GROMACS .gro file of C-alpha atoms in nm:
model
  143
    1UNK     CA    1   0.513   9.160   1.357
    2UNK     CA    2   0.822   8.909   1.400
    3UNK     CA    3   0.919   8.579   1.252
    4UNK     CA    4   0.841   8.261   1.433
    5UNK     CA    5   1.144   8.043   1.519
    6UNK     CA    6   1.094   7.706   1.540
    7UNK     CA    7   1.249   7.635   1.910
    8UNK     CA    8   1.162   7.304   2.193
    9UNK     CA    9   0.824   7.534   2.327
   10UNK     CA   10   0.687   7.402   1.997
   11UNK     CA   11   0.838   7.022   1.988
   12UNK     CA   12   0.550   6.739   2.063
   13UNK     CA   13   0.806   6.446   1.995
   14UNK     CA   14   0.632   6.348   1.750
   15UNK     CA   15   0.839   6.359   1.427
   16UNK     CA   16   0.550   6.342   1.176
   17UNK     CA   17   0.339   6.604   1.388
   18UNK     CA   18   0.670   6.807   1.449
   19UNK     CA   19   0.742   6.805   1.033
   20UNK     CA   20   0.394   6.957   0.997
   21UNK     CA   21   0.402   7.198   1.233
   22UNK     CA   22   0.760   7.329   1.093
   23UNK     CA   23   0.624   7.374   0.760
   24UNK     CA   24   0.359   7.598   0.898
   25UNK     CA   25   0.627   7.784   1.052
   26UNK     CA   26   0.803   7.787   0.727
   27UNK     CA   27   0.490   7.883   0.566
   28UNK     CA   28   0.426   8.162   0.792
   29UNK     CA   29   0.800   8.302   0.769
   30UNK     CA   30   0.769   8.318   0.378
   31UNK     CA   31   0.442   8.515   0.390
   32UNK     CA   32   0.582   8.729   0.657
   33UNK     CA   33   0.903   8.787   0.495
   34UNK     CA   34   0.745   8.847   0.158
   35UNK     CA   35   0.452   9.038   0.210
   36UNK     CA   36   0.677   9.324   0.403
   37UNK     CA   37   0.922   9.362   0.154
   38UNK     CA   38   0.877   9.595  -0.071
   39UNK     CA   39   0.680   9.524  -0.393
   40UNK     CA   40   0.428   9.650  -0.659
   41UNK     CA   41   0.055   9.639  -0.557
   42UNK     CA   42  -0.044   9.360  -0.838
   43UNK     CA   43   0.294   9.183  -0.752
   44UNK     CA   44   0.164   9.163  -0.336
   45UNK     CA   45  -0.174   9.071  -0.443
   46UNK     CA   46  -0.014   8.770  -0.673
   47UNK     CA   47   0.162   8.669  -0.341
   48UNK     CA   48  -0.115   8.689  -0.136
   49UNK     CA   49  -0.362   8.474  -0.312
   50UNK     CA   50  -0.115   8.224  -0.424
   51UNK     CA   51  -0.020   8.236  -0.029
   52UNK     CA   52  -0.317   8.172   0.121
   53UNK     CA   53  -0.412   7.937  -0.145
   54UNK     CA   54  -0.073   7.719   0.004
   55UNK     CA   55  -0.222   7.777   0.338
   56UNK     CA   56  -0.543   7.639   0.248
   57UNK     CA   57  -0.406   7.325   0.071
   58UNK     CA   58  -0.125   7.265   0.393
   59UNK     CA   59  -0.444   7.265   0.635
   60UNK     CA   60  -0.632   7.011   0.503
   61UNK     CA   61  -0.323   6.796   0.449
   62UNK     CA   62  -0.254   6.855   0.790
   63UNK     CA   63  -0.614   6.900   0.954
   64UNK     CA   64  -0.681   6.578   0.804
   65UNK     CA   65  -0.336   6.388   0.959
   66UNK     CA   66  -0.420   6.513   1.334
   67UNK     CA   67  -0.801   6.432   1.356
   68UNK     CA   68  -0.726   6.088   1.244
   69UNK     CA   69  -0.410   6.073   1.467
   70UNK     CA   70  -0.667   6.200   1.717
   71UNK     CA   71  -0.947   5.947   1.627
   72UNK     CA   72  -0.673   5.624   1.631
   73UNK     CA   73  -0.598   5.773   2.035
   74UNK     CA   74  -0.968   5.851   2.121
   75UNK     CA   75  -0.882   6.185   2.167
   76UNK     CA   76  -1.222   6.286   2.428
   77UNK     CA   77  -1.174   6.630   2.277
   78UNK     CA   78  -1.165   6.576   1.920
   79UNK     CA   79  -1.532   6.752   1.846
   80UNK     CA   80  -1.389   7.074   1.963
   81UNK     CA   81  -1.047   7.072   1.783
   82UNK     CA   82  -1.208   6.967   1.467
   83UNK     CA   83  -1.405   7.288   1.542
   84UNK     CA   84  -1.074   7.517   1.571
   85UNK     CA   85  -0.976   7.341   1.198
   86UNK     CA   86  -1.268   7.455   1.058
   87UNK     CA   87  -1.292   7.808   1.222
   88UNK     CA   88  -0.918   7.856   1.072
   89UNK     CA   89  -1.076   7.731   0.774
   90UNK     CA   90  -1.313   7.962   0.742
   91UNK     CA   91  -1.094   8.249   0.810
   92UNK     CA   92  -0.894   8.140   0.543
   93UNK     CA   93  -1.224   8.092   0.300
   94UNK     CA   94  -1.310   8.437   0.364
   95UNK     CA   95  -0.967   8.613   0.279
   96UNK     CA   96  -0.958   8.421  -0.063
   97UNK     CA   97  -1.331   8.527  -0.099
   98UNK     CA   98  -1.225   8.920  -0.001
   99UNK     CA   99  -0.972   8.906  -0.262
  100UNK     CA  100  -1.106   8.756  -0.550
  101UNK     CA  101  -1.458   9.015  -0.467
  102UNK     CA  102  -1.133   9.315  -0.523
  103UNK     CA  103  -1.167   9.403  -0.157
  104UNK     CA  104  -0.867   9.444   0.051
  105UNK     CA  105  -0.662   9.244   0.269
  106UNK     CA  106  -0.422   9.384   0.485
  107UNK     CA  107  -0.096   9.206   0.487
  108UNK     CA  108  -0.090   9.265   0.827
  109UNK     CA  109  -0.440   9.180   0.894
  110UNK     CA  110  -0.315   8.824   0.706
  111UNK     CA  111   0.041   8.821   0.922
  112UNK     CA  112  -0.096   8.867   1.230
  113UNK     CA  113  -0.393   8.626   1.206
  114UNK     CA  114  -0.154   8.337   1.093
  115UNK     CA  115   0.082   8.416   1.378
  116UNK     CA  116  -0.175   8.411   1.606
  117UNK     CA  117  -0.337   8.126   1.497
  118UNK     CA  118  -0.004   7.917   1.483
  119UNK     CA  119   0.130   7.991   1.793
  120UNK     CA  120  -0.207   7.937   1.956
  121UNK     CA  121  -0.248   7.637   1.792
  122UNK     CA  122   0.052   7.457   1.867
  123UNK     CA  123   0.116   7.553   2.173
  124UNK     CA  124  -0.211   7.565   2.342
  125UNK     CA  125  -0.489   7.330   2.143
  126UNK     CA  126  -0.252   7.050   2.008
  127UNK     CA  127  -0.055   7.028   2.337
  128UNK     CA  128  -0.423   6.895   2.480
  129UNK     CA  129  -0.413   6.587   2.280
  130UNK     CA  130  -0.033   6.525   2.302
  131UNK     CA  131  -0.049   6.587   2.668
  132UNK     CA  132  -0.344   6.310   2.659
  133UNK     CA  133  -0.148   6.075   2.402
  134UNK     CA  134   0.149   6.123   2.653
  135UNK     CA  135  -0.047   5.978   2.938
  136UNK     CA  136  -0.257   5.754   2.759
  137UNK     CA  137  -0.030   5.553   2.538
  138UNK     CA  138   0.369   5.501   2.525
  139UNK     CA  139   0.573   5.766   2.381
  140UNK     CA  140   0.803   5.520   2.251
  141UNK     CA  141   0.535   5.362   2.041
  142UNK     CA  142   0.526   5.709   1.865
  143UNK     CA  143   0.658   5.736   1.454
   0.00000   0.00000   0.00000
């Protein structure tokens, strides 16, 4: 599993959304580098726990912003998009629960889940509301 590099295909040309998506990639790359490094099992467990907490916290912040943005433009597929956010929240909750209850969480499992979600969500799901916005509003009004 490789790192994710920020590139033009990930850009929405909305400054705040791009900033937040870039932050997702930073979180993923830190997770990738840390979990694939050599370290003690206890250290990796602490890192995994801390990283999941960071993911959970950032997801709340980012999802709230995206959902408010979609609401302001009356995006017709907001319910489906919010469902994707809820599904991701559930995955993170379940991983946190597994760690709390002493069940093993494979680092490769966490990295793969994050990479798939980031790439699919930014490149597919988020592109839908970006395209909607571009087709219904002037792009020069973006902040």
